[in-house]
Amino acid sequence: MPATQSTLLTITIGLSLLALAFAVWLSRWVLARARGKPEMQRISDAIHQGAKAFLARQYRTITLLAILVAVVLYVGYGVFRTPNPSDPVSNPRTLALYVTVSFLLGAISSGIAGYVGMWVSIRANIRVAAAALESLNDALRLALRGGAVAGLFVVAMSLLGVGGLFAALSALVPVGSTAEQWVPKIPFLIVGYGFGASFVALFAQLGGGIYTKAADVGADLVGKFEAGIPEDDPRNPAVIADLVGDNVGDCAGRGADLFESTAAETIGAMILGVFLFRYFGVGGILFPLVVGSFGLIASIIGVMTVSTREDGDPMQALNRGFYTTAVLAVCGFALAAKWLLGAPEHAAPDAWWHFFLCGIVGVLTSIAFLLITQYYTEYAYRPVRGIAEASQTGPATNIIQGIAVGMEATVLPVFTIAIAIVASFYLGRASGLTGEHGELIGGLFGTATATMGMLGTAAYVLAMDTFGPITDNAGGIIEMSRQPESVRVITDRLDAVGNTTKALTKGYAIGSASLAAFLLFSAYLDEVFNYTGRRISVNIARPELFVAGLMGAMLVFWFSSLAIRAVGRAAYSVITEVRRQFAAKPGIMQGTESPDYGAAVDIVTKAALKEMVAPGVLVVAFPIAVGLLFRIVGLGAEAVAAFLMVATIAGIIMAIFLNTGGGAWDNAKKYIETGVYGGKRSDAHKASIVGDTVGDPFKDTAGPSLHVLIKLLSTITLVLAPLFI
Amino acid sequence: MPATQSTLLTITIGLSLLALAFAVWLSRWVLARARGKPEMQRISDAIHQGAKAFLARQYRTITLLAILVAVVLYVGYGVFRTPNPSDPVSNPRTLALYVTVSFLLGAISSGIAGYVGMWVSIRANIRVAAAALESLNDALRLALRGGAVAGLFVVAMSLLGVGGLFAALSALVPVGSTAEQWVPKIPFLIVGYGFGASFVALFAQLGGGIYTKAADVGADLVGKFEAGIPEDDPRNPAVIADLVGDNVGDCAGRGADLFESTAAETIGAMILGVFLFRYFGVGGILFPLVVGSFGLIASIIGVMTVSTREDGDPMQALNRGFYTTAVLAVCGFALAAKWLLGAPEHAAPDAWWHFFLCGIVGVLTSIAFLLITQYYTEYAYRPVRGIAEASQTGPATNIIQGIAVGMEATVLPVFTIAIAIVASFYLGRASGLTGEHGELIGGLFGTATATMGMLGTAAYVLAMDTFGPITDNAGGIIEMSRQPESVRVITDRLDAVGNTTKALTKGYAIGSASLAAFLLFSAYLDEVFNYTGRRISVNIARPELFVAGLMGAMLVFWFSSLAIRAVGRAAYSVITEVRRQFAAKPGIMQGTESPDYGAAVDIVTKAALKEMVAPGVLVVAFPIAVGLLFRIVGLGAEAVAAFLMVATIAGIIMAIFLNTGGGAWDNAKKYIETGVYGGKRSDAHKASIVGDTVGDPFKDTAGPSLHVLIKLLSTITLVLAPLFI
């Protein structure tokens, strides 16, 4: 089949639509299931309302911020900036319009992706709880398929958005230009889409992350410690807010995160494909979209094969599904590589299998990240057990040990990333592609194809991730409605698996962000090259660039500080509210009065939204300030690049530290709860609860927000590059 | 006076010898004071013995490691390496001999510097305790002058070593070379001195840091929590080990640290001076030595002016002394700049005052670091109070808040460093110095002179630092020998001041390390230029260099993890030993049997020495591995540079985070002990103790070791650069 533009766009858009249709079918399948007992429904409805209310208000805030940025973008591009002969379109107003509209489309799509993730999860939770009354396998499949609705929707929307924009723009060939000249310019016009997506993702992840942990920490501190009631006890006024948090933090936040990953990295890879135009034509540009749409099909098949025996290990079932997806994605990748990068007229007959091997590198990287994350966060292994052991001498040693484990956990992932980047770069360079002066140019595209390989399983991984909050909620509903012990055993098992899959997804997300980082830098440098005609060198031995890099690393610490502190402050408002309710209604503790769940939900909603603004604005404003400041000495583009790259390095490592440390503390507590070192209510257990609480904002607020931060920095610099030159 | 080489070396060596003589006089003055009551002497003697025993064993281990490195250096340079026409001497064996001997001299001098710091502090402690029986002013002056012995000795030794080596080598003009050709090569031959100094400093700081915190944490956990006895209670078998720790960690460690700072940064600045030879001749090369020796005199005067009224604030007295020193050092700097960089025949008549302004930038940087450190670690200000407030809701919120404060505390220092580096670079560039092709070349020397300006007060700052453990020990002796309350009030006040000065010195040390970083990179790049004739670009947009940078940042986390964990493990052995003693001798708690202090000292000595090896070896081996690995693809020198620079960035920020977080937790506890939030023994106080314990290995083991790590990486790459090319 000839790889014409329309064929490739048809495949991408067609497969994406197919995946969307399948997601709709799956969601109907999930919604058709029983909703269980009335007392369970009451709880589910309360979660439902709280989540919807939060998202509505959060989106209002984000919309305001996004409109502000859109105006700045339009005015900056259309009015203040001097047009450049290398602009993809010559009229500055038209250029400004393209960039701004792409930004808004990206922002809206990212918002929808987050909303859908949450929409399905707050409906699936009660049905999984009901299914757990009967069968483990039923509950498992229901939870995963509920998650898959989110996963498929997010990835398909992302491909559809990028593919659709590309198709729309390719119909708008400007007067005086041929399609041949126009098409390679399109990726530069849609970079705004990635920026819009990551802009919304940052606030979604931050706001959701602050909400979920403020509610969790607040409910725990006031419930377990002050009132002495267990977790998920219905007498705790903050308990519904806690369950809402799982949805808005994990589903909506991670949904937006992976949406923008797919969008930004696809666009970045397309930009690199532009520079291989003379080899692969439009096939090289659209390769990332085609591979992505094949990955959707692989994920659908992977999800549908998952089932377990009633006495089986649900985690193994999910793992089998993952490996099925990975193998199928690799097959699709090979097909696409041979077809689009392997035609003999390309004069580089060996290129396709080199890039295919790069894809394999990407898949292996994702598997390595999953295994390393497992080693550091599951209590079968040394690190978590060490933390549990240290809990015997109190909370201080528990914290010291946890921090040491988190820091150590950065070592293997960094080696993995290092090997993956260098291997895919050298493989790509060995592909035989040469530039105008005979220099080898395939290296960067090699790292891009490795990223595409890693993203091939994105939809499945996101399904596993959303599995987490669904089963967590199901467990909460079972607990709060006081169902029999036998049911709790099932939901507890699923909940434990959900905790693991959440940790794994974070490993996957940071792994793909790291691998993609290089691709996004290269896109930035290409953008600068496109404008200035010179390849800038990011030489951090120059004092200005060293200083910019230093500030980039500092941004990561500053941002983490703000995010962690935000949780503390928002949690404090929860504690105050719960104390107020306990004092005002003494009957709550006797079970004669029911607490006002809505008030607690309302308080934490307001607090989280207020707290998300400062760190979010910091991330957007800082790189712009650096770029404009160093532009004065003629080093704007270089300084921003150094800022971006060192911030990415620091962000990757800090995110791994925070995610892994938090996950390890969590499971050290769970390990002690299995009965070791005195089990529940022992001093070691109390110490481990301190570590778990400290880890909460690490792993669910600051860490995941850093994934988005890394990519937002890349997309913001990509979009604003013309302003720094 | 003509600035001939012999004049300048005479001044440097003469003033350094004068400072040494003055230090000897001061130490006799200190030793002539009364040693107090017999029960105080018994304690002091026990500390004395423990410290000596630790240092003897530590030095044995370090000696073995240093000999190993010396052999590797000699063989690497003399046998394996192919000689390079740019080698300063043509015979590889001779070159190897110079490098190895410099290394060993640096190592030995660094060891002596550490030893002297401790020698005086374990003798001054009892005398300060005795003086405190009578007068605050007496005790203050005694403690500061005791500290000054260490401070002057360390800095003078360092200048004497570098100056002496320079003098010795300049007498050894090789056959076929003129003095004119030979002198500019000397700084490259003595880089080994800086490496030797930082090598020993790393192990001294690591071993001492592990020792002091293992003893502290171990004694606290088993004493306060398990046995319920107060701090410094003589019934605790680990209490002497705790007091020993203050000496071996703070005195010996920081002494070696600042010794190597002075040595490495002086040599680095001399190398930059070489490249301005055609302007300033030997005056530019020896400028750092002359400025340093003027700073010694400024510090002597500063120390001697300090005194306080009996009802005065001792911290204010110390601050007055610091500002006196700073003003005098600035005057000396102006003098040296005018003389050596300002002569009309240099054809750059404005150069001297530009570089003088750079020196002012350095002094202002040191003051900024002191003020920022004060803001973040003293309980008069918001950050520490916030931690205290968060302690009310338990240890978890205390930890969360402390980590957030530590991360936030990196912001202002980074801006300070950024401004200092850029300002001094641009000032230096505006000096009018040009290279062969008319390019402006004064910028890097500008950053170097800023560093020299900052180092001008080093001896005074080190005196303030050693003041810390001396007063801490004095307080411990007073406490353990149960002296009257009125005396304790005096030692408590001095101890509080000592805690502040220790924190300030860490701020100063990391500030100077950051400013010096740029100077040391430049020296490395000059070394590479010297060998290859090309200016390498540290372009982290190249995948190999990005990956190397990523590994550099990761090294900082890995190292911190090892250091923190080492404290945990060594503390555990202390706890086990104390429990054993309590079980074996039940009379200890009744006060009828005396505990075996020596056994506890012995245990922690062994544990600390064992634990210091892994992180130390990691720091030495990792950059070498990176250099040799990337040498395969012809990027050894570049990859090492990227590794070094990003590791430096991460190390600076991590060190500030750890030092400040630890200091803030410490003082949040002290703030609660003043009576707020329920005061001593309240729940908030208990929570704050957890934070304090977590902060211990942060601020006294990992943080200070990172200062040395940064500089060790610079010196090791500088020395081994020829192997990576």
XYZ file of C-alpha atoms in Angstrom, chain B residues 128-364:
237
model
C 36.054 27.044 78.224
C 33.988 25.059 80.707
C 36.270 26.228 83.499
C 36.138 29.824 82.283
C 32.350 29.661 82.169
C 32.413 29.128 85.948
C 33.546 32.750 86.155
C 32.655 34.886 83.140
C 30.804 34.818 79.846
C 33.305 37.119 78.162
C 36.204 34.956 79.230
C 34.550 31.801 77.966
C 33.578 33.437 74.691
C 37.043 34.730 73.968
C 38.652 31.472 74.946
C 36.355 29.466 72.688
C 36.865 31.776 69.739
C 40.612 31.906 70.154
C 40.701 28.139 70.449
C 38.772 28.039 67.213
C 41.129 30.580 65.694
C 44.091 28.283 66.285
C 42.392 25.801 63.993
C 41.260 28.440 61.508
C 44.627 30.121 61.146
C 46.514 26.876 61.065
C 44.346 25.403 58.338
C 44.424 28.391 56.026
C 48.080 29.190 56.627
C 49.088 25.571 56.025
C 47.164 25.587 52.812
C 48.818 28.734 51.465
C 52.178 27.553 52.699
C 51.749 24.237 50.925
C 50.784 25.744 47.602
C 53.321 28.573 47.876
C 56.063 26.230 49.015
C 55.436 23.775 46.222
C 55.462 26.618 43.759
C 58.755 27.908 45.152
C 60.314 24.471 45.146
C 59.263 23.700 41.596
C 60.312 27.079 40.277
C 63.842 26.216 41.394
C 63.737 23.047 39.296
C 63.762 24.556 35.799
C 64.231 21.603 33.436
C 67.184 21.490 31.090
C 66.428 23.247 27.815
C 63.746 25.467 29.285
C 63.882 29.019 30.587
C 62.288 30.241 33.792
C 59.899 32.294 31.642
C 58.654 29.139 29.947
C 58.709 27.014 33.058
C 56.861 29.123 35.620
C 53.481 29.165 33.820
C 53.576 25.360 33.752
C 53.959 24.962 37.499
C 50.266 25.331 38.470
C 49.457 22.339 36.254
C 52.025 20.268 38.107
C 50.652 21.011 41.547
C 46.997 20.231 40.812
C 47.710 16.933 42.534
C 48.034 18.878 45.782
C 44.408 19.981 45.584
C 43.302 16.458 44.740
C 45.215 14.994 47.673
C 43.701 17.583 49.976
C 40.145 16.972 48.851
C 40.621 13.216 48.852
C 41.529 13.242 52.531
C 38.896 15.896 53.262
C 36.168 13.705 51.810
C 36.994 10.751 54.000
C 37.644 12.944 57.036
C 34.280 14.667 56.642
C 32.439 11.463 55.798
C 33.958 9.365 58.562
C 33.668 12.160 61.102
C 30.160 13.008 59.958
C 29.002 9.415 60.244
C 30.666 9.076 63.627
C 29.187 12.206 65.128
C 25.636 11.547 64.013
C 25.668 7.817 64.671
C 26.712 8.569 68.241
C 24.228 11.430 68.554
C 21.246 9.601 67.064
C 22.129 6.341 68.777
C 22.581 7.986 72.178
C 19.340 9.955 71.810
C 17.192 7.073 70.638
C 18.310 4.679 73.310
C 18.708 7.285 76.050
C 15.798 9.685 75.658
C 13.266 7.256 74.234
C 14.037 3.859 75.691
C 15.631 4.706 79.032
C 13.956 8.085 79.511
C 17.111 9.896 80.642
C 17.995 13.415 79.478
C 20.641 14.379 76.914
C 24.260 14.341 78.137
C 23.280 12.193 81.134
C 26.403 10.419 82.469
C 24.449 7.163 82.851
C 24.236 6.856 79.083
C 27.183 4.752 77.881
C 27.145 6.530 74.489
C 27.376 10.043 75.908
C 31.149 10.334 75.616
C 31.014 9.033 72.075
C 28.505 11.797 71.348
C 30.881 14.470 72.664
C 33.804 12.920 70.793
C 31.693 13.107 67.660
C 31.431 16.888 67.832
C 35.185 17.092 67.589
C 35.885 14.525 64.918
C 32.936 15.558 62.779
C 32.901 19.293 63.030
C 36.533 20.152 63.755
C 38.503 17.543 61.912
C 35.995 17.278 59.073
C 35.397 20.961 58.461
C 39.093 21.715 58.967
C 40.018 19.342 56.174
C 37.141 20.726 54.087
C 38.249 24.354 54.296
C 41.879 23.353 53.913
C 41.138 21.788 50.598
C 38.830 24.668 49.584
C 41.671 27.085 50.038
C 44.187 24.838 48.324
C 42.060 23.749 45.370
C 40.589 27.153 44.687
C 43.949 28.879 44.968
C 45.489 26.463 42.490
C 42.484 26.780 40.167
C 42.759 30.570 40.232
C 46.498 30.323 39.574
C 45.805 28.235 36.478
C 43.461 30.929 35.213
C 46.173 33.459 36.005
C 48.503 31.569 33.707
C 46.303 32.481 30.774
C 46.726 36.160 31.594
C 50.504 35.808 31.786
C 51.137 38.290 29.014
C 49.337 40.955 31.027
C 50.279 40.339 34.602
C 53.249 37.983 34.408
C 53.864 35.981 37.535
C 51.891 38.575 39.515
C 48.640 37.243 38.067
C 49.583 33.669 38.917
C 50.547 34.451 42.503
C 47.740 36.993 43.112
C 45.525 34.363 44.845
C 48.322 33.477 47.264
C 49.005 37.099 48.141
C 45.320 37.870 48.683
C 44.982 34.771 50.824
C 47.896 35.729 53.040
C 46.473 39.240 53.497
C 43.216 37.592 54.552
C 45.108 35.719 57.270
C 46.213 38.984 58.839
C 42.666 40.371 58.562
C 41.362 37.292 60.358
C 43.936 37.586 63.154
C 42.877 41.159 63.826
C 39.206 40.198 63.592
C 39.597 37.422 66.162
C 41.519 39.588 68.590
C 38.910 42.355 68.609
C 36.071 40.093 69.768
C 34.792 40.561 73.283
C 31.408 40.953 74.948
C 29.893 42.491 78.048
C 28.672 39.951 80.576
C 25.053 40.741 79.664
C 25.769 41.149 75.946
C 24.778 38.925 73.037
C 27.768 36.727 72.158
C 26.502 36.311 68.587
C 26.684 40.065 68.048
C 30.254 40.072 69.275
C 31.164 37.352 66.783
C 29.373 39.205 64.005
C 31.310 42.376 64.767
C 34.501 40.370 64.474
C 33.390 38.952 61.146
C 32.575 42.349 59.688
C 35.902 43.733 60.925
C 37.665 40.866 59.174
C 35.663 41.368 56.004
C 36.448 45.095 55.829
C 40.144 44.490 56.419
C 40.214 41.685 53.862
C 38.636 44.008 51.313
C 41.363 46.586 51.993
C 44.044 43.953 51.510
C 42.327 42.849 48.345
C 42.329 46.380 46.957
C 45.998 46.717 47.762
C 46.907 43.457 46.074
C 44.756 44.186 43.037
C 46.235 47.647 42.529
C 49.736 46.344 42.973
C 49.660 43.140 40.974
C 46.965 43.770 38.385
C 47.204 47.539 38.051
C 50.676 48.455 36.865
C 50.606 50.754 33.797
C 52.878 48.509 31.731
C 50.069 45.918 31.687
C 48.253 47.877 28.988
C 44.962 47.402 30.823
C 44.909 50.290 33.249
C 41.317 49.686 34.341
C 41.742 45.983 34.990
C 42.671 46.230 38.652
C 39.579 47.968 39.863
C 37.337 45.671 37.842
C 38.898 42.713 39.578
C 38.707 44.548 42.867
C 34.963 44.904 42.318
C 34.833 41.171 41.629
C 36.422 40.672 45.034
C 33.685 42.840 46.549
C 31.125 40.629 44.815
C 32.717 37.664 46.563
C 32.566 39.320 49.966
C 28.940 40.353 49.420
